[in-house]
CSV table of C-alpha atoms in Angstrom, one decimal:
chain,number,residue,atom,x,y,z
O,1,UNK,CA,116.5,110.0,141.5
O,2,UNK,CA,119.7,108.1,141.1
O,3,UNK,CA,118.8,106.6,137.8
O,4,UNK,CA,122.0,105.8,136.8
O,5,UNK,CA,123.0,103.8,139.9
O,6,UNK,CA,119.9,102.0,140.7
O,7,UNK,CA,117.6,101.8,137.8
O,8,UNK,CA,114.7,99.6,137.2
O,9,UNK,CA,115.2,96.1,135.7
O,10,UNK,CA,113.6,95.7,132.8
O,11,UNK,CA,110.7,93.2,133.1
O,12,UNK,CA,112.0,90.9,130.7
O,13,UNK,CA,115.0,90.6,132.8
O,14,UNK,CA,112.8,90.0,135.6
O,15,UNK,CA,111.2,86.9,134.5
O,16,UNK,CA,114.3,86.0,133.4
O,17,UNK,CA,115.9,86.2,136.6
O,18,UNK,CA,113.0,84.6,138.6
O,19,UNK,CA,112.7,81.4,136.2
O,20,UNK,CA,116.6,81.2,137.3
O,21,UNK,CA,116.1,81.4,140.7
O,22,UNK,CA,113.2,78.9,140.7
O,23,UNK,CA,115.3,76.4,139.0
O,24,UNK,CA,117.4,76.0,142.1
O,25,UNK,CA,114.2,74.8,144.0
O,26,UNK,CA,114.5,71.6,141.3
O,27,UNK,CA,118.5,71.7,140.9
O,28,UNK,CA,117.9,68.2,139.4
O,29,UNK,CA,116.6,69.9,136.1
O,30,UNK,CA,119.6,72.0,135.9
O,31,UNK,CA,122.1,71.4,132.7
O,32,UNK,CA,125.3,71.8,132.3
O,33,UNK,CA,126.2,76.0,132.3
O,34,UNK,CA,129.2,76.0,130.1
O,35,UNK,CA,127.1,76.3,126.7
O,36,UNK,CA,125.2,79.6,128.4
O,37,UNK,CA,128.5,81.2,129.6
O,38,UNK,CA,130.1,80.7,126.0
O,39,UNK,CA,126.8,82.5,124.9
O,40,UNK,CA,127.2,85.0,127.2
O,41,UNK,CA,130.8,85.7,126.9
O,42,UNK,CA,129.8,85.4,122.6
O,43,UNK,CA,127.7,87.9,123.0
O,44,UNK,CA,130.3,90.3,125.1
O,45,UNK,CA,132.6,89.8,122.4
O,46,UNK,CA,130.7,90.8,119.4
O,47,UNK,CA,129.3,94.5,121.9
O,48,UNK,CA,133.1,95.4,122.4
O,49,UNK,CA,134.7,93.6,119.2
O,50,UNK,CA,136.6,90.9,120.4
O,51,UNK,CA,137.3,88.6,117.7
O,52,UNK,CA,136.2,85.4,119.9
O,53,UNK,CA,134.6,84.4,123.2
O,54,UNK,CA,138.1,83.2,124.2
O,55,UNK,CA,139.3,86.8,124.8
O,56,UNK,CA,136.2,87.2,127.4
O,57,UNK,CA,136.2,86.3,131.0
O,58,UNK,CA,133.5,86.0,133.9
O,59,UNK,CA,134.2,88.0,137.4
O,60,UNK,CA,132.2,88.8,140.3
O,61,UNK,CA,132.9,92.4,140.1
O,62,UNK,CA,134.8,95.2,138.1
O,63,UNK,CA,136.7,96.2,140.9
O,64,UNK,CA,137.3,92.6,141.4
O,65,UNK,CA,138.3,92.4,137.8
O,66,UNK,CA,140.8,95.7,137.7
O,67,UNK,CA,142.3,94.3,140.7
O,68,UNK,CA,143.2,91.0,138.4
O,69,UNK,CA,144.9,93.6,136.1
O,70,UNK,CA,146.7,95.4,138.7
O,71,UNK,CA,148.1,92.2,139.5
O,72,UNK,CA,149.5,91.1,136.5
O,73,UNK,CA,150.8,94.4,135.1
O,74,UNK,CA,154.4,95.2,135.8
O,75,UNK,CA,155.3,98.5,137.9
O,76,UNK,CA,159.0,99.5,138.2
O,77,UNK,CA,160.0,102.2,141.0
O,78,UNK,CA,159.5,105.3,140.3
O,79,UNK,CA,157.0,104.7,137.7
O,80,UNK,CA,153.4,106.0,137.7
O,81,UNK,CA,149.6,104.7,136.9
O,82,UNK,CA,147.5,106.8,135.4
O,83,UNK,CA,143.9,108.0,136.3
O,84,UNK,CA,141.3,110.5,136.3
O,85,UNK,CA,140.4,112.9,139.5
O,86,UNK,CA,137.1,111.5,141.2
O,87,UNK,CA,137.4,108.1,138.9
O,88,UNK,CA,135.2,105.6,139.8
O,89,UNK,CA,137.2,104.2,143.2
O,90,UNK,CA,137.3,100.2,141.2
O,91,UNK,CA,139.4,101.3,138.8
O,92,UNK,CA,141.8,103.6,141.3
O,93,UNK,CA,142.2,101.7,144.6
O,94,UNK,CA,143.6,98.7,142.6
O,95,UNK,CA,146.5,101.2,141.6
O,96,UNK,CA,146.8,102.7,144.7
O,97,UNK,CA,147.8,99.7,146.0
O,98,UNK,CA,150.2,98.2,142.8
O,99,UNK,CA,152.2,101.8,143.4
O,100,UNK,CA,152.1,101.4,147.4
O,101,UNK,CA,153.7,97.8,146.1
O,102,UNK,CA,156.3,98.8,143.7
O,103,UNK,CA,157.5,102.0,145.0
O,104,UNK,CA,155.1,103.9,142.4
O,105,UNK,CA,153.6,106.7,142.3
O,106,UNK,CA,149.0,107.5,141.4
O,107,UNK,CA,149.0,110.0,139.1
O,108,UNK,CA,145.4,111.9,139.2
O,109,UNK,CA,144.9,113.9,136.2
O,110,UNK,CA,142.5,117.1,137.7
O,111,UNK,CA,139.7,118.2,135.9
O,112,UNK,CA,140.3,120.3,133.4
O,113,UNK,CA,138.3,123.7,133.2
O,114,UNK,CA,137.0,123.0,130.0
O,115,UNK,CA,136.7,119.4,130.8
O,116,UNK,CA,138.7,119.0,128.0
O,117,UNK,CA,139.4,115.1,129.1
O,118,UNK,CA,141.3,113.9,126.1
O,119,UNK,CA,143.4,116.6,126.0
O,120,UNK,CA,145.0,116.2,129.4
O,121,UNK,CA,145.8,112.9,129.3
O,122,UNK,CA,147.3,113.0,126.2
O,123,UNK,CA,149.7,116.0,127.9
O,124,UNK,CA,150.5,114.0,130.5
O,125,UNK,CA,151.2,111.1,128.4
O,126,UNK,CA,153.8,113.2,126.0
O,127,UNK,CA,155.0,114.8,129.3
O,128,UNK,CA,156.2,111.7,130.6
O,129,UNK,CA,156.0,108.9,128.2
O,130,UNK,CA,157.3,105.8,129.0
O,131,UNK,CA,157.4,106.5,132.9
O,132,UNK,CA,154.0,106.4,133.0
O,133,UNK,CA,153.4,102.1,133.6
O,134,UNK,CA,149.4,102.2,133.1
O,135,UNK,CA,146.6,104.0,131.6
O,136,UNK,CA,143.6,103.3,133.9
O,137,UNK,CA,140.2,105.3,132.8
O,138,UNK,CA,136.0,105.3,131.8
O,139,UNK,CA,135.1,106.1,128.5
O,140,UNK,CA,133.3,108.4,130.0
O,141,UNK,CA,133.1,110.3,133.9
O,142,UNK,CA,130.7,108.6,135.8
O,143,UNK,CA,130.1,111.3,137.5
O,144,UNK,CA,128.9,113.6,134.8
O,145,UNK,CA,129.5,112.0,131.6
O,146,UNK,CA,132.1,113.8,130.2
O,147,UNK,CA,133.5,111.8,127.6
O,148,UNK,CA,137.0,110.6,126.9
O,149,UNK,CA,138.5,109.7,123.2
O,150,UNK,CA,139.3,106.3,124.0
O,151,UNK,CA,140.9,106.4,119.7
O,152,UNK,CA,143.1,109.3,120.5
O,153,UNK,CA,144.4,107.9,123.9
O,154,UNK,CA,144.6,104.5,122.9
O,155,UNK,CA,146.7,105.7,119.9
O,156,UNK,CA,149.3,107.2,122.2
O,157,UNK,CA,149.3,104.5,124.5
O,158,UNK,CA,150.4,102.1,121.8
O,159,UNK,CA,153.3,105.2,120.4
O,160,UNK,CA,154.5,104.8,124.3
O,161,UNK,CA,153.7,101.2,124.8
O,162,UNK,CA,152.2,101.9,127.6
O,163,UNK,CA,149.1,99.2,128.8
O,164,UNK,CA,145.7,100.6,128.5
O,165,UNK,CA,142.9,99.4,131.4
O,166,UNK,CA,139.4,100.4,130.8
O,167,UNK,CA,136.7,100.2,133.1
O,168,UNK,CA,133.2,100.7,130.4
O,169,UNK,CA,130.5,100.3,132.8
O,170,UNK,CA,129.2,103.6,131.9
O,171,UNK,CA,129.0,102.7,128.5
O,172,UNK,CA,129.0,99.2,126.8
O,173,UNK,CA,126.1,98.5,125.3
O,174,UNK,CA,124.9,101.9,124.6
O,175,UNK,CA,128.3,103.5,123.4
O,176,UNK,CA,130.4,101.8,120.3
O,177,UNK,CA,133.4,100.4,121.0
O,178,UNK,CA,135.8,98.3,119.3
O,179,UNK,CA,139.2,96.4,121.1
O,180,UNK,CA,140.2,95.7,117.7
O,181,UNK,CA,140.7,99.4,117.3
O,182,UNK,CA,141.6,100.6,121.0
O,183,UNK,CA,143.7,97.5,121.7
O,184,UNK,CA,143.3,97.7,125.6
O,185,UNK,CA,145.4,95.2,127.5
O,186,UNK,CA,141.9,94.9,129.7
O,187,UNK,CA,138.6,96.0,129.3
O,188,UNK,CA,136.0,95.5,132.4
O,189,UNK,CA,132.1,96.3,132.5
O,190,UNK,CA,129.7,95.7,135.5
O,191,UNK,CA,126.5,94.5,133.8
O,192,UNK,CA,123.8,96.1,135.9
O,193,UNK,CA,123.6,99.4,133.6
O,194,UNK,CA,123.4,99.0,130.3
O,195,UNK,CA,123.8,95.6,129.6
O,196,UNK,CA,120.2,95.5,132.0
O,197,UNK,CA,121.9,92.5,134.5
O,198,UNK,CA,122.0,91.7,138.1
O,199,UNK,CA,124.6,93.6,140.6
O,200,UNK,CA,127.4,90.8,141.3
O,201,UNK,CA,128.8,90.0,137.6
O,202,UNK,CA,131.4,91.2,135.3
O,203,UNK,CA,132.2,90.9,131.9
O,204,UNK,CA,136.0,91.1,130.7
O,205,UNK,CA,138.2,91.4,127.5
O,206,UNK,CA,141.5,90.1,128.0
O,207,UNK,CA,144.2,90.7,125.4
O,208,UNK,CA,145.3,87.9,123.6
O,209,UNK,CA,149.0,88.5,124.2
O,210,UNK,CA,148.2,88.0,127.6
O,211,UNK,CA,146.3,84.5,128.4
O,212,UNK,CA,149.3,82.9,128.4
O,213,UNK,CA,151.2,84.6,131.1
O,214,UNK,CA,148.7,87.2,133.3
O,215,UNK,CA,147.8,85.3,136.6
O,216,UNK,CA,144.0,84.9,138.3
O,217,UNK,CA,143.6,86.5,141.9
O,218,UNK,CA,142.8,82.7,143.2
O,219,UNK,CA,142.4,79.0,142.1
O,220,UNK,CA,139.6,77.1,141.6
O,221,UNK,CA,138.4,74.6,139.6
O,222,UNK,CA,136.4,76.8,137.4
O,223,UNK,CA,138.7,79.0,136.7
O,224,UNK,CA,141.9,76.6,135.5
O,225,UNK,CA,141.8,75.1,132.1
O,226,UNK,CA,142.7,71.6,132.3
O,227,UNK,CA,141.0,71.2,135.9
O,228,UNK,CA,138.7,68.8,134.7
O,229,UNK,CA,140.7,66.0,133.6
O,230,UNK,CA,141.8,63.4,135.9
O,231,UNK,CA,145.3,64.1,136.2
O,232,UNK,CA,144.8,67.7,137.4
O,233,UNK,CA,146.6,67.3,140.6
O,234,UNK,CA,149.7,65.6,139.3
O,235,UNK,CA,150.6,68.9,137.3
C-alpha cells in the first residue's frame, strides 16, 4: 500500500473539510479569511521555529513554492546547485532549469553505499565551497527515509555562505525542526502528510533577510502588500 503517498485523512479533517466545502453553498455566511490564514501560518511558525507568522507564506504547491526560490536566488556561470540522486523531482527540476538559465551546472550527489547522506554532502561542499550556488535537499529521502543532518549541513552552508533550500514534506510535523537553528534561506512543506491537509497547499518559511528583495512567480492582489488601499495602481 502506498501509505505514504496517499494516506487516509483523518476523520476530523474530514468534517473539517466538508463543513468548508458546504459553506460555499451559502458564500453569504462566509467571513473574512485573513484572521484563519494568520492562524494557519501562526501555527507553521511555531512547528518549524519561525519566530513570527510574517516569515510564513501560503502556495499552491511545494514545487510551486521551490520554483519561487529558484527564481530569486542568484546563479553565476559555472556555478552549481546542489541535490540528492532520486530527490523528490519539486525540489530538482526547479534547478534544472536556474542552471539551464545561468550557464550552471545540477550537481546530483549519488547514493552513498552506506547511505551515509550527511557525509557526502558535506564532501562535496568542502570540495567545492563557494562554487556550489545552492543547497537544495529533504530532511530525509522520500524514497526510503534515509535521514539527512540538516544541523551539520546547515552549519557548513553558513561557513561557505552558501543558501540552503529545504523541501520537509517528509517530515514537518512529525520530525523537530528549528529555522532558528538551520537558518535556511527557504523552507517548503506540502501539507497532505503529516500536517493531515488536503493535496493543493503549501506552507513556507521565508528568511527574513529576504522579504524585502526575493520576487513572487506572479501578481495578484493577494499576494502584494499594499494592494488593498486605494492608490494601488498609481504605484
Amino acid at each position: 500500500l502506498d501509505g505514504a503517498g496517499r494516506s487516509p485523512l483523518l476523520k476530523a479533517c474530514r468534517v473539517v473539510g466538508q463543513e468548508a466545502v458546504t459553506l460555499k453553498t451559502h458564500p453569504w455566511r462566509m467571513e473574512d479569511e485573513k484572521p484563519l490564514l494568520q492562524k494557519v501560518r501562526g501555527m507553521f511558525a511555531q512547528i518549524v521555529g519561525a519566530a513570527s507568522p510574517d516569515d510564513i507564506a501560503i502556495m499552491p504547491s511545494t514545487s510551486y513554492a521551490i520554483s519561487t526560490a529558484a527564481r530569486n536566488v542568484s546563479m553565476a556561470r559555472g556555478q552549481c546547485a546542489l541535490v540528492l540522486e532520486q530527490q523528490m523531482a519539486s525540489n530538482v527540476m526547479p534547478w534544472q532549469d536556474l542552471c539551464r538559465r545561468c550557464g550552471g551546472e545540477l550537481l546530483v550527489v549519488p547514493r552513498p553505499p552506506d547511505s551515509d547522506w550527511t557525509g557526502a554532502i558535506l564532501e562535496s561542499l568542502r570540495t567545492l565551497r563557494r562554487k556550489v550556488a545552492v543547497v537544495a535537499l529533504p530532511n530525509c529521502h522520500w524514497t526510503d527515509g534515509s535521514l539527512i543532518d540538516l544541523r551539520r549541513v546547515a552549519e557548513a552552508c553558513q561557513l561557505y555562505e552558501v543558501p540552503l533550500v529545504l523541501d520537509v514534506t517528509q517530515s514537518a510535523g512529525v520530525m523537530p525542526l528549528d529555522v532558528s537553528e538551520l537558518k535556511p534561506a527557504f523552507l517548503a512543506c506540502s501539507v497532505h502528510k503529516w500536517l493531515y491537509g488536503l493535496y493543493g497547499f503549501s506552507l513556507v518559511y521565508v528568511d527574513p533577510r529576504y522579504h524585502a528583495t526575493w520576487q513572487p512567480l506572479e501578481h495578484f492582489e493577494r499576494n502584494r502588500e499594499g494592494s488593498d488601499q486605494p492608490e494601488w495602481d498609481e504605484k
